[in-house]
Coordinates of C-alpha atoms and ligand atoms in Angstrom, one line a residue:
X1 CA 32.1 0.1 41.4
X2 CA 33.5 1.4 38.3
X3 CA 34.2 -2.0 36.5
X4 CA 30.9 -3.1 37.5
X5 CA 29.1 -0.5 36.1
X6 CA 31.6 -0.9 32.7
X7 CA 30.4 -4.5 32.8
X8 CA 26.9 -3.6 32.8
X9 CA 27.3 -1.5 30.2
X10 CA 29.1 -4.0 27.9
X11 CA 26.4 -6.8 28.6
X12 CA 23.8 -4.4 27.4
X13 CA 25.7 -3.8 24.2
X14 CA 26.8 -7.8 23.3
X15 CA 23.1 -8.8 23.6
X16 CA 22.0 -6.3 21.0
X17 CA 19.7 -3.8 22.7
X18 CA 20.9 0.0 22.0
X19 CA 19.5 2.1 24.3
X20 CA 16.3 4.3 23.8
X21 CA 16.7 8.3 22.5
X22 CA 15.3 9.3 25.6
X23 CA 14.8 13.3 24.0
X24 CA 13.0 11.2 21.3
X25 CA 11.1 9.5 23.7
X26 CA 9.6 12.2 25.3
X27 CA 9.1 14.0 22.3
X28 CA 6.9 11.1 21.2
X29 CA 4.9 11.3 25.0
X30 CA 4.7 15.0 24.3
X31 CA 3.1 14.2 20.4
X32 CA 0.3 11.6 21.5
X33 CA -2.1 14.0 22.5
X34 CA -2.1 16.4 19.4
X35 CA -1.8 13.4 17.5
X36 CA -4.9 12.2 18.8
X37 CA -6.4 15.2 18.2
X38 CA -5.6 14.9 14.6
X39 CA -7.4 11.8 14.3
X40 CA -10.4 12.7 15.5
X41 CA -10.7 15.6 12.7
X42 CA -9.8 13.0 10.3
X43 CA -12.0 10.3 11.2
X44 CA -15.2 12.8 11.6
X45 CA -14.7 13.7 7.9
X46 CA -16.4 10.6 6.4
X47 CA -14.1 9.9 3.1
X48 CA -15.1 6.9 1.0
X49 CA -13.2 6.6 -2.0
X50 CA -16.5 7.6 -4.3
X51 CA -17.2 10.8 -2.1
X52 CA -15.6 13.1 -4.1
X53 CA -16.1 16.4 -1.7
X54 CA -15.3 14.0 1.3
X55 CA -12.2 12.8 0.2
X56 CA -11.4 16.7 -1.0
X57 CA -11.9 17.8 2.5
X58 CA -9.2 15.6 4.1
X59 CA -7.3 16.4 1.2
X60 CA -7.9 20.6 2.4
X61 CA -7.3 19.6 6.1
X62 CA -4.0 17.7 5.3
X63 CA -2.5 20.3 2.7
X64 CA -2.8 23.0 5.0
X65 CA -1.2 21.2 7.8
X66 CA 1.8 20.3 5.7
X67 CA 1.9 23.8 4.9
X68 CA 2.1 25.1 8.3
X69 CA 4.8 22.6 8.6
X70 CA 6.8 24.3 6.1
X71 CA 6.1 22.2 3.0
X72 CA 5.7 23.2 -0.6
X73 CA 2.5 21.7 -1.4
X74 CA 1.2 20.6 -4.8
X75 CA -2.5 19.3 -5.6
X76 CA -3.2 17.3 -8.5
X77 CA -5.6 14.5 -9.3
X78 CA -7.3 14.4 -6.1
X79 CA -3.3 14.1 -4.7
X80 CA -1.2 15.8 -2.1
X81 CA 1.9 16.2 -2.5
X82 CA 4.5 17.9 0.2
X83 CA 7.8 18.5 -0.3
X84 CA 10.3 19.9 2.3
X85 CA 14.0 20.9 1.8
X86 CA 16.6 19.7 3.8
X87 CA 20.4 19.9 4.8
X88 CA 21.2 16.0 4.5
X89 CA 22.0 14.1 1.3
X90 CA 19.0 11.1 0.9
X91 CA 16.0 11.9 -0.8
X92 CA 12.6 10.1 2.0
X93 CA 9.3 9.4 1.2
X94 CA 6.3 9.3 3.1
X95 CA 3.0 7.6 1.7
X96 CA -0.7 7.3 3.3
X97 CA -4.0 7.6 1.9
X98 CA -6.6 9.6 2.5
X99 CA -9.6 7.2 1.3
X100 CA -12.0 4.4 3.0
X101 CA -14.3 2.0 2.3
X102 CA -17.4 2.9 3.6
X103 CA -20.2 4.4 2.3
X104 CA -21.9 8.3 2.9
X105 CA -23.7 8.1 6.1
X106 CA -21.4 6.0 8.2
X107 CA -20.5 8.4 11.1
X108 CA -24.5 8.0 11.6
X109 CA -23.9 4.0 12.8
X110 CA -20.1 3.9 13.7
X111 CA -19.5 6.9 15.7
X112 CA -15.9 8.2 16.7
X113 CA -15.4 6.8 20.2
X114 CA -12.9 6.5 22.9
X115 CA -13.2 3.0 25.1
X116 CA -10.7 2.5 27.0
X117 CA -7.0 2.2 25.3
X118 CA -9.0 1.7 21.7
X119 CA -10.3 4.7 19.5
X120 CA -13.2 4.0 17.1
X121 CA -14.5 5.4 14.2
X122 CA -14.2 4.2 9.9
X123 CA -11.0 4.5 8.4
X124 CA -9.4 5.8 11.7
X125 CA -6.4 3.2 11.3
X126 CA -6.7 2.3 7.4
X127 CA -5.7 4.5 6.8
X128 CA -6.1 8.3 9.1
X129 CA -3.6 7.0 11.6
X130 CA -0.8 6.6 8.6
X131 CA -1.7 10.6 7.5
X132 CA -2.0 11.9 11.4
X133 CA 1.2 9.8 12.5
X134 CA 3.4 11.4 9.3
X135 CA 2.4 14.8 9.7
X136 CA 3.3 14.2 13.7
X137 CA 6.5 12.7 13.2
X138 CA 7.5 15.7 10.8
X139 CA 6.4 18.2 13.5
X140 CA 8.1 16.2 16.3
X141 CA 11.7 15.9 14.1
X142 CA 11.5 19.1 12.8
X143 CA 11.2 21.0 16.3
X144 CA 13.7 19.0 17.3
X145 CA 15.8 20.9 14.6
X146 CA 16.0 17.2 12.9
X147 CA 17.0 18.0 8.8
X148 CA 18.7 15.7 7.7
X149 CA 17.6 15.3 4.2
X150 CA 18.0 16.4 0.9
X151 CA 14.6 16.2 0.3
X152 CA 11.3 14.7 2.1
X153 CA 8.3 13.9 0.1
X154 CA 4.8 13.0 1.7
X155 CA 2.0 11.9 -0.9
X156 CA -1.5 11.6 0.4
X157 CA -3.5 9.4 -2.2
X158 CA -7.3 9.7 -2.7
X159 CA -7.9 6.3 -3.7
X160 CA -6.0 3.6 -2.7
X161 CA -9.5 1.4 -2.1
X162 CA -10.1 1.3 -5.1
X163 CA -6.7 0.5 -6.8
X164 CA -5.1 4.3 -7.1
X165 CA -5.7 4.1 -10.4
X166 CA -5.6 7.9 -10.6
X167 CA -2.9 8.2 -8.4
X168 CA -0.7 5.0 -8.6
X169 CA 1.6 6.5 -11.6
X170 CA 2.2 9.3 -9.8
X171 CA 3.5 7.6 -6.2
X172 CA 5.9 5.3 -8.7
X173 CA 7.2 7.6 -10.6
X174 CA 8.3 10.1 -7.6
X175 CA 9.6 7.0 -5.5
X176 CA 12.0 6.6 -8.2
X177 CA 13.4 9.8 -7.4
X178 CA 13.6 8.9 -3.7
X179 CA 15.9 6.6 -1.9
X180 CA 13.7 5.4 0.9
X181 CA 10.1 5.2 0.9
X182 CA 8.2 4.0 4.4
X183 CA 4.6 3.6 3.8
X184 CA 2.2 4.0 6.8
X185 CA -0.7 1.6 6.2
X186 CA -2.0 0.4 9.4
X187 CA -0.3 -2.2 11.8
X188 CA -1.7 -5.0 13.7
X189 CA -2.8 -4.8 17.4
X190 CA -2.3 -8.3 18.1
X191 CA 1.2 -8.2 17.2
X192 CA 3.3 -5.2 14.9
X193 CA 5.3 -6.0 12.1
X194 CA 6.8 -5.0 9.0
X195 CA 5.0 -6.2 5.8
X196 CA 7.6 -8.1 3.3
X197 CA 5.0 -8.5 0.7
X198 CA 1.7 -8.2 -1.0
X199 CA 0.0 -8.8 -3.9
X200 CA -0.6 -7.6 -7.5
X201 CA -3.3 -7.4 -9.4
X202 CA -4.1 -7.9 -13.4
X203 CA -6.8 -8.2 -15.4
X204 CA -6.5 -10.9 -18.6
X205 CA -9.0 -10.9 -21.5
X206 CA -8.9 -13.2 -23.9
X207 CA -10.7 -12.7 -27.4
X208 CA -11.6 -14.8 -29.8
X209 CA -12.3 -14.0 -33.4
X210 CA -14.3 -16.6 -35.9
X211 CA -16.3 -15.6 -38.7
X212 CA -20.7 -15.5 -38.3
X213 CA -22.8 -17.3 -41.2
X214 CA -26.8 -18.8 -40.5
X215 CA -26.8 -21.3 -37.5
X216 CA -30.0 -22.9 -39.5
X217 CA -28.9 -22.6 -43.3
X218 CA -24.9 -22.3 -43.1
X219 CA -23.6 -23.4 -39.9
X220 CA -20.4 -24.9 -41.9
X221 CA -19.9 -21.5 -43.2
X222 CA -19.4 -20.1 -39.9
X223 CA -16.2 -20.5 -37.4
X224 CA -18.0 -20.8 -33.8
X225 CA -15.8 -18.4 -31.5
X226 CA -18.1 -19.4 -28.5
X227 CA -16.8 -23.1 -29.3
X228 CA -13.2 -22.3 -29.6
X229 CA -12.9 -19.5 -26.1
X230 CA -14.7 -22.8 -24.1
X231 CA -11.8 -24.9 -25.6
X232 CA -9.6 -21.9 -25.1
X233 CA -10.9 -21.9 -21.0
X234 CA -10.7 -25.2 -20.6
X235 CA -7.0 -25.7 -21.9
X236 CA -5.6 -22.8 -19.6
X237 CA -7.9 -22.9 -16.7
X238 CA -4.9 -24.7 -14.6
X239 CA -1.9 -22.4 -16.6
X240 CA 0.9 -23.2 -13.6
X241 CA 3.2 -19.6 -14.0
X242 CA 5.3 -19.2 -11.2
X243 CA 4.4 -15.3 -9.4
X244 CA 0.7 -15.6 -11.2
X245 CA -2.5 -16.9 -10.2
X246 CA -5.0 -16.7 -13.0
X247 CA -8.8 -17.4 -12.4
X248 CA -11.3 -17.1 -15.5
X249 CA -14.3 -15.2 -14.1
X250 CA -16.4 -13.5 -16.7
X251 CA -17.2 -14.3 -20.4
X252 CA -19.6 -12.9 -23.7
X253 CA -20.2 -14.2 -27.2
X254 CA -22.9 -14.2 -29.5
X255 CA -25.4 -11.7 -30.3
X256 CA -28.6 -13.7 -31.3
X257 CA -29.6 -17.7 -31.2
X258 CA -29.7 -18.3 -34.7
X259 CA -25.9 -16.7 -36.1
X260 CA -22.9 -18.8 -35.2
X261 CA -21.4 -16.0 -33.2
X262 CA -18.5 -14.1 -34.7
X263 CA -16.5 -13.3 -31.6
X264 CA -16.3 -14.6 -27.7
X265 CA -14.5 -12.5 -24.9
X266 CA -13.8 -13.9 -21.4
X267 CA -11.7 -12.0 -18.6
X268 CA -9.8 -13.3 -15.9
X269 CA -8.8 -12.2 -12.6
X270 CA -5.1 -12.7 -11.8
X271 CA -3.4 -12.1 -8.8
X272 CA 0.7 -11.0 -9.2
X273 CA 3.3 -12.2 -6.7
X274 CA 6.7 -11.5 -8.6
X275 CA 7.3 -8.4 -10.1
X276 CA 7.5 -10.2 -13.7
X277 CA 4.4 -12.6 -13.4
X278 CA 2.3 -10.8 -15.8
X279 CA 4.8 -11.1 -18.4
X280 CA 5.3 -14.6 -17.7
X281 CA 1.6 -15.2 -17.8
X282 CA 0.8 -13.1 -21.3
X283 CA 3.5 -15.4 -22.6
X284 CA 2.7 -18.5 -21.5
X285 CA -1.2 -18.2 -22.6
X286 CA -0.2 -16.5 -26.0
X287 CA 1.8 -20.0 -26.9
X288 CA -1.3 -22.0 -25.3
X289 CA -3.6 -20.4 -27.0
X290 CA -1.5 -20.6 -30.3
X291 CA -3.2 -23.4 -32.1
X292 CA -6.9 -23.3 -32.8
X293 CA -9.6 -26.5 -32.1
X294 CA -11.9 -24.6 -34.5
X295 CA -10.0 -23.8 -37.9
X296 CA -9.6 -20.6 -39.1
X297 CA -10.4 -18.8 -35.3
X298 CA -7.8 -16.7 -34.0
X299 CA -7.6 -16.2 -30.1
X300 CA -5.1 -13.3 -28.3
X301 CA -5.0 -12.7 -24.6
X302 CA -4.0 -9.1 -23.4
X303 CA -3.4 -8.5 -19.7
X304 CA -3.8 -5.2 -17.9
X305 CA -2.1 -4.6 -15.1
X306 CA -3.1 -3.1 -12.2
X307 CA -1.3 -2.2 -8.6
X308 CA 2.1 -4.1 -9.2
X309 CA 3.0 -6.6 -6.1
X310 CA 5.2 -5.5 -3.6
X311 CA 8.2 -7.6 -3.1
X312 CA 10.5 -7.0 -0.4
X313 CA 14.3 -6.4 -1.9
X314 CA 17.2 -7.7 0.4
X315 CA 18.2 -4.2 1.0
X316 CA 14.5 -3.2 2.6
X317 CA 14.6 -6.5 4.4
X318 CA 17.6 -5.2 6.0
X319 CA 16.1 -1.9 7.0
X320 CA 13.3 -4.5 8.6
X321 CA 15.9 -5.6 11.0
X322 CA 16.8 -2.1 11.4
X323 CA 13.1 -1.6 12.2
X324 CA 13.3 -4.8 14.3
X325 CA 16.6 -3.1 16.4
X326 CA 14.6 0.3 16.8
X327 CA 11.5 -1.6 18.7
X328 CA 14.2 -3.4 20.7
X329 CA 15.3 -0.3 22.3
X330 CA 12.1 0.6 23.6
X331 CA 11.6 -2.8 24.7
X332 CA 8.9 -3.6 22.0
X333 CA 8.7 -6.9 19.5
X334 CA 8.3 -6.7 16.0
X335 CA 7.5 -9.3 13.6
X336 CA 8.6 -9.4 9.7
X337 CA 5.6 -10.6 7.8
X338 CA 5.9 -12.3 4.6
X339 CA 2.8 -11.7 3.0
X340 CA -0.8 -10.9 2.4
X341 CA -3.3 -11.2 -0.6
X342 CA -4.6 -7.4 -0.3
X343 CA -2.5 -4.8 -2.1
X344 CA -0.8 -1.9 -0.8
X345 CA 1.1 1.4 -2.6
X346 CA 4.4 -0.4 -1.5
X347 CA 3.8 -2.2 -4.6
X348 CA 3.9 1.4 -6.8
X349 CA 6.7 2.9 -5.1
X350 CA 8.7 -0.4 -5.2
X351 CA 8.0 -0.9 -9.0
X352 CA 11.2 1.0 -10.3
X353 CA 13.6 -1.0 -8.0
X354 CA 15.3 2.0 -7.0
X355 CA 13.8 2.9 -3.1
X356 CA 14.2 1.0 -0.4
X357 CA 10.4 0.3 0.4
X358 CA 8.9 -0.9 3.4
X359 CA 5.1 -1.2 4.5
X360 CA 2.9 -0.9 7.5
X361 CA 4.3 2.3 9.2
X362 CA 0.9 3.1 10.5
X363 CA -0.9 2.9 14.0
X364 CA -1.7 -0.5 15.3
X365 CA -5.5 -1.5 15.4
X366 CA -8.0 -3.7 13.8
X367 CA -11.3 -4.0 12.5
X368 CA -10.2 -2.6 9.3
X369 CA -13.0 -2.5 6.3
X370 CA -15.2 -4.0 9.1
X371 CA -17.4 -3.0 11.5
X372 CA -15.5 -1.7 14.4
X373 CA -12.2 -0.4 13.4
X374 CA -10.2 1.0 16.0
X375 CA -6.5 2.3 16.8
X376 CA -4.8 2.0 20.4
X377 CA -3.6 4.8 21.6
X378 CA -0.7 3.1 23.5
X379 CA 0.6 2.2 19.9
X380 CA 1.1 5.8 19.8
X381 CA 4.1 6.7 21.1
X382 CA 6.3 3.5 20.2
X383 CA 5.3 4.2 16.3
X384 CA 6.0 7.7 16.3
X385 CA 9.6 6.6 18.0
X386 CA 9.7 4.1 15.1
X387 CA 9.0 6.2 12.1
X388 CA 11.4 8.7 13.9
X389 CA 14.5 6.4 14.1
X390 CA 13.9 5.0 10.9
X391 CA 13.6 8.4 9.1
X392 CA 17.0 9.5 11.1
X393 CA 18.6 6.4 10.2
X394 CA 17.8 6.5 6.6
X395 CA 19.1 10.1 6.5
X396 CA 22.1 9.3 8.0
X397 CA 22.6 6.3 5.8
X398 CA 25.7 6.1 2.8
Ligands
LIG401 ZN1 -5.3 1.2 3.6

């Protein structure tokens, strides 16, 4: 009886699966409902990334519960910040944002709504889950008596729709002082995963400067910058730099029909999927662009770069498989995606190099910037178990 039980035992443990925390476990069970409750406070404040007071209400709500958890809490910017002290040595961060994209008014047409295993309402998973499921996961650990860090930082951003432009220094800068950083956009309900990559985003503008004399009288005179930026637009239209997509999108010149114009402006849209691809493409235009159809023009390109992309480093792809191991105890599948074209904060935190970063943290649902977004609520308890592990394996880590 002995040796078969042994056996057992072994064969669990050659094929991989660890067994499930079961304390942790029933913690989680024990979470769902509060955590639910959570939700439903967030999702009835309507937050669109423009509605200022909206977004500042979430922000309230979500500073005074990570106060009453025990955090230090900083607001700056329209950002939360909480910061709790530990007993371990690694320094985790926790990202989520506060934001959506719909307008004022929406509650009115998409009420909050519970059908079945789905919960409805705007922004409830993109991205309310991420903020109720981190405060949750800090209550859950912590009650547990769960400290082992040296320091754990949660950042609530108030607008990540719109490119955290006011908010995206901030998130890379204080990743660079953290050695882990698990971001909790939302998951997918069809099948969870753990996001490898996303894009970046740039703006190029390129500029042209000629010189204006009489289109009627003098048109020799004058050095046609409308001529040179369409020469300009044609010769890198199909610029091949590997990490950078570059599309041409708007352009300008000339101020009246009869002056050869002075000066021509266009700007690009370019999309970033290497950490270096703007570099590479300011480069490659700049030598392009270097010699002139119309003599005596002078064209520069400038690019301005927005959310970085978020490139997976081979250390967070090993923390994936971690991730991958953790659902395997609770008998759950996860997949490692490779990529998508929106953008995500994992691309801010990661931009230093120095965290580990990994994306998609967040409840599973769908309907996202659409019509009928939703969580499940039997996502609940398998991603607080998740966030869980991966928090205590990160602060166990060397
Ligand atoms: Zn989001």
């Amino acid at each position: 009886m002995k040796k078969l039980i042994l056996a057992v035992v072994l064969g669990g443990v050659l094929h991989g699966a660890m067994a499930a925390d079961q304390g942790l476990l029933e913690a989680a069970r024990t979470q769902q409902a509060p955590l639910l409750a959570t939700l439903k406070e967030l999702v009835l404040i309507e937050s669109g990334s423009s509605d200022t007071a909206g977004v500042a209400r979430v922000a309230d709500v979500s500073a005074r519960r990570l106060t009453a958890l025990g955090a230090a809490v900083e607001r700056k910017d329209g950002i939360v910040t909480g910061r709790f002290t530990g007993k371990g040595s690694k320094r985790l961060m926790l990202i989520a944002h506060m934001d959506t994209v719909y307008q004022p008014g929406i509650l009115a047409t998409q009420q909050y709504h519970v059908d079945g295993n789905r919960v409805y309402g705007p922004g409830i998973a993109d991205d309310k889950s991420g903020i109720a499921l981190i405060l949750h996961t800090i209550e859950m650990l912590h009650a547990r008596g769960w400290r082992d860090y040296a320091q754990l930082t949660v950042i609530f951003n108030p607008d990540e729709e719109v490119g955290s432009r006011a908010s995206g220094e901030w998130i890379a800068t204080q990743a660079a002082q953290h050695d882990f950083v698990f971001s909790c956009e939302p998951n997918g309900a069809q099948m969870e995963g753990i996001l490898l990559s996303a894009s970046g985003i740039a703006t190029a503008t390129m500029t042209v400067q000629g010189r204006a004399a009489h289109a009627g009288v003098a048109p020799k005179v004058g050095r046609n910058a409308l001529i040179e930026l369409s020469h300009q637009l044609l010769q890198t239209q199909d610029i091949n730099v590997p990490g950078a997509q570059l599309n041409w999108t708007r352009a300008n010149a000339g101020l009246v029909t009869n002056q050869i114009p002075a000066s021509a402006t266009a700007q690009g849209d370019v999309r970033l999927s290497a950490a270096d691809g703007a570099q590479r493409l300011q480069q490659a235009l700049s030598e392009k662009v270097a010699k002139p159809l119309v003599a005596d023009t002078v064209t520069t390109v400038a690019i301005e770069q927005g959310r970085p992309p978020f490139i997976a480093t081979d250390a967070a792809r090993a923390w994936a498989a971690r991730a991958q191991a953790i659902y395997g105890e609770i008998d759950r599948k996860l997949a490692l995606y490779p990529g998508t074209g929106g953008g995500t904060d994992a691309g801010y935190a990661s931009r230093s190099g120095k965290a580990i970063v990994l994306e998609a943290f967040g409840l599973a649902g769908d309907g996202v910037h659409g019509k009928d977004e939703y969580i499940t609520i039997d996502s609940i308890v398998p991603r607080l178990y998740l966030l869980s592990r991966m928090m205590q394996e990160a602060g166990a880590s060397r």
